[in-house]
Amino acid sequence: MEKVCRDWAKQAFGEGLVDAKYWDEFATNAQTAAAEVYKVKDFAAGEAKLKELLAQYAPKEIIAVGGEENPALHDIYERIGNDGTQIYTDKFDIYDHRDSADVGISTAEFCVAETGSLCVDNYSYEARVTSMLPFVNIVFVNANYIVKDVTVACQIIGKVFDKGYLGFVTGPSRTADIERVLSLGVHGPNKLLIIAVENVEGGR
Amino acid sequence: MAERNLKKEIQEKLQDDIMQSALSKFAEQYPGSRLNAYKDQDIEELRENLRQMKHDAVQHIDELADEFQASLEKRGTKVFRAKDGDEVKKILIDICKENNVKRVVKSKSMASEEIHMNECFTDNGIRVKETDLGEWMIALAGQRPSHMVMPAIHLNRYQCAKMFEKEVDHEVPGEDIPNMIQLARKTLRQEFLQADMGVTGANFGIAENGAIGLVTNEGNARLVTTLPRIHVVLIGYEKLIPKTEDAASILRLLPRNGTCQRMTSYMTMVDGPTKVIYKDENGRHVETDRKQYVILLDNGRLEAAKDPVLQQAFQCVRCASCLNVCPIWTLVGGHVYGHIYSGGIGAILTGLFHGVETFHEFSDLCIGCRKCASICPGKIPIPDLIDELRARYVKKYGAPGMDKTMFNMVLNDRGMFHKLLLKAGSIGSAPFKKGKFIRHLPLFMEELTKGRSLPTIAEESFRDRVERLSKKNPSKPKKRVAYFSGCNMDFVFADTSENVVKVLQSLDMEVVYPMEQACCGKPILGIGDREAGKETAKKNIAAFEKVQPDVIISACPTCTETLHETYMKLFENDPEWKARAAAFCSKVREFSSFVAEEYKKTGRLVHAKGGEKVTFHDSCHMKRGLGIYEEPRALIDATPGVELVEMHNCDKCCGMAGSFGMKYQEVSIPMLNEKVKNIQDTGATTAVVACPACMMQIGGGLDKAETGINTKHIADLLAEKL
């Protein structure tokens, strides 16, 4: 999958800029923005949480990205497929099912504590449609990668952003254009579910 | 263009109950929600940071544009520079023809509305759809947005449902908002999927890498920049910033001020052509770089960017918070501003992009209360820029005749005014009078007393009392104080002026009153006539030089601000008068802050035992113009027998605002009614003010509503307890 930066941790995160200690602030602000947040100790626990969420939303079709870069996710996607749910991970398959998939599974590079945002590297077309077109977006992120505020986030982005597409996602798609009543899911997902993994090496 | 009847348009909006209810609810909720979004943040530091960043950027606008263009071209984007809307439209049609574009989706772009972009698509048989829900509904109904961020705020759900019905062939129940949202999602999803080209604006453009930033909640801009195979960006030059990290200065304030969120749902940065997947004619998948075109729009921006005063407008990030706190906007809504951009910043941008003539059609709608300037993320002195544009209009076309004649005949010549009043004295003793108020005026003047009583003219003007009062000056004065009364305090509130003198004399001050003093000049400066303003200023400066005072005191904050600050700015190119003005201005003090300071020196500024409840109204010019609001409260606290209770929105404009309250009494009276209600809710028996114009308005409102609540100037309150 095409990305703005191949390895954000190595190339973009400077000394002391990301820290797990901002978790509580991030989680609170993400929830205020109507995201659901789950912290899990490793990918095994993440898989269990994912399956629990999928059972809840019972999707007919899933489109998913991030498996190419992350072997743990790759394996999880494969097991979901083996369990009998249609899951598409190839970019052209994702294109074909972009409008019919019920759930999109994607990844984020880091979290922003001040705003409860996820920084997403969306250079590729398939990453964008996966996170935007289905009604539910489930996002995997490393729970240790949290920056204090938007200023630090923009510093980090500034180090690696030479071309492409990235940004912040903060809660689901929303509007208040009718009588200023908050309504979710107007063009993008109406659910944003974040699975934050504490130990990305463990539990495989 | 046909001559507009602004008063008639205002009247219609005031009678639109749906809009009135939506706006008043919003105006009430916005300030608290905004502050909540800034919890734990140093707002002033963030504002200063943004101001500085945008200020520096605009100084280098040409270099930034060159760098931005070079960055994009290096990445494969085609960049155009358009002088005006017509050039943009020509470029767009060429792009459409070259790429065989039949369907276009757009995400919100004020710049595209500014140049009426959509016309060029429809004229050429190209289907174009707005995709922001509010903009989409408004466009279906052929209306114009009434707010930059909330385009449909003037409508209720049933009106919105009617708009939906124009697009879908069945009935849409207005009760069910979630259903309408899903209907919009379904309908617009097809537009996204089938579109050949996506058009966006940009919240910022980054010179170092050519990225543009898009801030949205619905996510429509992400779809517009993802699904179609062509992306066109229309961006004003003023949106350019140097580096990616500078975006943080905008992003930490724009969502908080705009929609009271720490961050909007989506903040997207697109840099150059990005990947797109589609199927070719043979049904084969193709992955390729999307074509990207960026159009830099001038339309008056580059000229304004070089103007040291007006360039401040480019510190704007289009959050529209100046509308949200504007006491006029929240009453009349956005449509009466008549153009694309409404509210305070709207007036300025209209002046810059569409000329001072269009600006002039609705420039009356700023009353200079400075509420907007106190919250603007880019710290734009909005009312000052409006004054500047008014002055430029007057320089080009002259001052409105009637206003100017009245000023020269009456306010600028106190002697003449005095004589006129003596002749007109019969009004004061007419049967319409009740106590110190006139509750009704006959015939054509009836309008003026519709929602407020007017004060009667003082039976003895202040200038006629000076000789008597001077006799009580202390024999060994601490200071020589020259009193500048202003028009109201000379002829209407002469008793209050007398109390000002008594309080000052109680502090061992000698009070002198230069008889040749004129009006401060604010009424004529307010309509933009700086030449007439200079003549008035010279008259006053000369009159006060003669009496050689240590201090010049005014008990009117508007006069004080004019004498203290505006006079300083009037004589930039006149060294002699600049020096004389500087000497004069440095001596000018506002009454309550001066008295509080002297009370403190003499140990009188201490808490006194309370009693009767009083409430204090902050005048706009006093609080936000002069920054004085603690001192009058300290004085009330030190006054025996009274106890301060704060009212809701104590610093919201009472609606008088100089002559505005008389000229647009239909807008002024609802503002006054709100103020009267807030005063009544405190249970106070007296409303204390420190401004004669507020005193006239609030006193008149409290009397007309027969509340039994008194209105006093702070000088009256202090003098009573001497």
PDB file of N, CA, C and O in Angstrom, chain B residues 321-323 343-348 366 370 372-373 376 379-388:
ATOM      1  N   SER B 321     -16.791  33.138  13.657  1.00  0.00           N
ATOM      2  CA  SER B 321     -17.190  33.415  15.042  1.00  0.00           C
ATOM      3  C   SER B 321     -17.576  34.875  15.233  1.00  0.00           C
ATOM      4  O   SER B 321     -18.329  35.207  16.137  1.00  0.00           O
ATOM      5  N   CYS B 322     -17.086  35.767  14.349  1.00  0.00           N
ATOM      6  CA  CYS B 322     -17.473  37.176  14.464  1.00  0.00           C
ATOM      7  C   CYS B 322     -18.963  37.348  14.198  1.00  0.00           C
ATOM      8  O   CYS B 322     -19.582  38.284  14.701  1.00  0.00           O
ATOM      9  N   LEU B 323     -19.547  36.442  13.416  1.00  0.00           N
ATOM     10  CA  LEU B 323     -20.996  36.488  13.201  1.00  0.00           C
ATOM     11  C   LEU B 323     -21.710  36.002  14.464  1.00  0.00           C
ATOM     12  O   LEU B 323     -22.705  36.566  14.889  1.00  0.00           O
ATOM     13  N   GLY B 343     -21.743  39.346   8.159  1.00  0.00           N
ATOM     14  CA  GLY B 343     -21.175  39.697   9.455  1.00  0.00           C
ATOM     15  C   GLY B 343     -20.028  40.680   9.310  1.00  0.00           C
ATOM     16  O   GLY B 343     -19.810  41.268   8.246  1.00  0.00           O
ATOM     17  N   GLY B 344     -19.279  40.834  10.402  1.00  0.00           N
ATOM     18  CA  GLY B 344     -18.212  41.825  10.430  1.00  0.00           C
ATOM     19  C   GLY B 344     -17.141  41.550   9.396  1.00  0.00           C
ATOM     20  O   GLY B 344     -16.849  42.390   8.533  1.00  0.00           O
ATOM     21  N   ILE B 345     -16.600  40.343   9.414  1.00  0.00           N
ATOM     22  CA  ILE B 345     -15.540  40.029   8.461  1.00  0.00           C
ATOM     23  C   ILE B 345     -16.127  40.033   7.052  1.00  0.00           C
ATOM     24  O   ILE B 345     -15.442  40.384   6.079  1.00  0.00           O
ATOM     25  N   GLY B 346     -17.418  39.690   6.954  1.00  0.00           N
ATOM     26  CA  GLY B 346     -18.080  39.684   5.653  1.00  0.00           C
ATOM     27  C   GLY B 346     -18.101  41.064   5.031  1.00  0.00           C
ATOM     28  O   GLY B 346     -17.871  41.227   3.825  1.00  0.00           O
ATOM     29  N   ALA B 347     -18.372  42.073   5.861  1.00  0.00           N
ATOM     30  CA  ALA B 347     -18.399  43.446   5.351  1.00  0.00           C
ATOM     31  C   ALA B 347     -17.022  43.798   4.787  1.00  0.00           C
ATOM     32  O   ALA B 347     -16.901  44.376   3.698  1.00  0.00           O
ATOM     33  N   ILE B 348     -15.985  43.408   5.525  1.00  0.00           N
ATOM     34  CA  ILE B 348     -14.619  43.761   5.104  1.00  0.00           C
ATOM     35  C   ILE B 348     -14.244  43.012   3.817  1.00  0.00           C
ATOM     36  O   ILE B 348     -13.771  43.614   2.855  1.00  0.00           O
ATOM     37  N   CYS B 366     -22.529  47.401  11.225  1.00  0.00           N
ATOM     38  CA  CYS B 366     -21.561  47.245  12.322  1.00  0.00           C
ATOM     39  C   CYS B 366     -21.737  48.407  13.272  1.00  0.00           C
ATOM     40  O   CYS B 366     -21.644  49.562  12.877  1.00  0.00           O
ATOM     41  N   ARG B 370     -17.276  45.846  19.227  1.00  0.00           N
ATOM     42  CA  ARG B 370     -15.979  45.181  19.397  1.00  0.00           C
ATOM     43  C   ARG B 370     -16.057  43.787  20.010  1.00  0.00           C
ATOM     44  O   ARG B 370     -15.042  43.216  20.408  1.00  0.00           O
ATOM     45  N   CYS B 372     -16.732  41.090  18.444  1.00  0.00           N
ATOM     46  CA  CYS B 372     -16.058  40.190  17.493  1.00  0.00           C
ATOM     47  C   CYS B 372     -14.540  40.264  17.661  1.00  0.00           C
ATOM     48  O   CYS B 372     -13.858  39.242  17.661  1.00  0.00           O
ATOM     49  N   ALA B 373     -14.041  41.496  17.823  1.00  0.00           N
ATOM     50  CA  ALA B 373     -12.589  41.667  17.922  1.00  0.00           C
ATOM     51  C   ALA B 373     -12.048  40.961  19.160  1.00  0.00           C
ATOM     52  O   ALA B 373     -10.892  40.546  19.191  1.00  0.00           O
ATOM     53  N   CYS B 376     -11.957  37.047  17.911  1.00  0.00           N
ATOM     54  CA  CYS B 376     -11.427  36.647  16.600  1.00  0.00           C
ATOM     55  C   CYS B 376     -10.116  35.887  16.774  1.00  0.00           C
ATOM     56  O   CYS B 376      -9.183  36.381  17.405  1.00  0.00           O
ATOM     57  N   LYS B 379      -7.175  37.791  15.724  1.00  0.00           N
ATOM     58  CA  LYS B 379      -7.103  39.119  16.362  1.00  0.00           C
ATOM     59  C   LYS B 379      -7.268  40.252  15.355  1.00  0.00           C
ATOM     60  O   LYS B 379      -6.550  41.262  15.413  1.00  0.00           O
ATOM     61  N   ILE B 380      -8.191  40.110  14.438  1.00  0.00           N
ATOM     62  CA  ILE B 380      -8.441  41.178  13.464  1.00  0.00           C
ATOM     63  C   ILE B 380      -9.265  42.267  14.148  1.00  0.00           C
ATOM     64  O   ILE B 380     -10.305  41.965  14.729  1.00  0.00           O
ATOM     65  N   PRO B 381      -8.809  43.514  14.088  1.00  0.00           N
ATOM     66  CA  PRO B 381      -9.619  44.596  14.669  1.00  0.00           C
ATOM     67  C   PRO B 381     -10.777  44.929  13.716  1.00  0.00           C
ATOM     68  O   PRO B 381     -10.763  45.961  13.037  1.00  0.00           O
ATOM     69  N   ILE B 382     -11.754  44.055  13.655  1.00  0.00           N
ATOM     70  CA  ILE B 382     -12.806  44.122  12.631  1.00  0.00           C
ATOM     71  C   ILE B 382     -13.482  45.500  12.558  1.00  0.00           C
ATOM     72  O   ILE B 382     -13.565  46.082  11.477  1.00  0.00           O
ATOM     73  N   PRO B 383     -13.938  46.067  13.693  1.00  0.00           N
ATOM     74  CA  PRO B 383     -14.614  47.365  13.580  1.00  0.00           C
ATOM     75  C   PRO B 383     -13.688  48.464  13.042  1.00  0.00           C
ATOM     76  O   PRO B 383     -14.146  49.356  12.328  1.00  0.00           O
ATOM     77  N   ASP B 384     -12.407  48.393  13.347  1.00  0.00           N
ATOM     78  CA  ASP B 384     -11.481  49.413  12.834  1.00  0.00           C
ATOM     79  C   ASP B 384     -11.329  49.301  11.323  1.00  0.00           C
ATOM     80  O   ASP B 384     -11.216  50.302  10.624  1.00  0.00           O
ATOM     81  N   LEU B 385     -11.302  48.075  10.824  1.00  0.00           N
ATOM     82  CA  LEU B 385     -11.184  47.901   9.374  1.00  0.00           C
ATOM     83  C   LEU B 385     -12.460  48.372   8.674  1.00  0.00           C
ATOM     84  O   LEU B 385     -12.409  48.917   7.569  1.00  0.00           O
ATOM     85  N   ILE B 386     -13.599  48.179   9.333  1.00  0.00           N
ATOM     86  CA  ILE B 386     -14.856  48.677   8.761  1.00  0.00           C
ATOM     87  C   ILE B 386     -14.828  50.205   8.733  1.00  0.00           C
ATOM     88  O   ILE B 386     -15.197  50.827   7.733  1.00  0.00           O
ATOM     89  N   ASP B 387     -14.345  50.816   9.826  1.00  0.00           N
ATOM     90  CA  ASP B 387     -14.191  52.276   9.845  1.00  0.00           C
ATOM     91  C   ASP B 387     -13.279  52.739   8.710  1.00  0.00           C
ATOM     92  O   ASP B 387     -13.535  53.749   8.060  1.00  0.00           O
ATOM     93  N   GLU B 388     -12.206  51.993   8.502  1.00  0.00           N
ATOM     94  CA  GLU B 388     -11.260  52.348   7.445  1.00  0.00           C
ATOM     95  C   GLU B 388     -11.950  52.313   6.076  1.00  0.00           C
ATOM     96  O   GLU B 388     -11.779  53.228   5.255  1.00  0.00           O
TER      97      GLU B 388
END
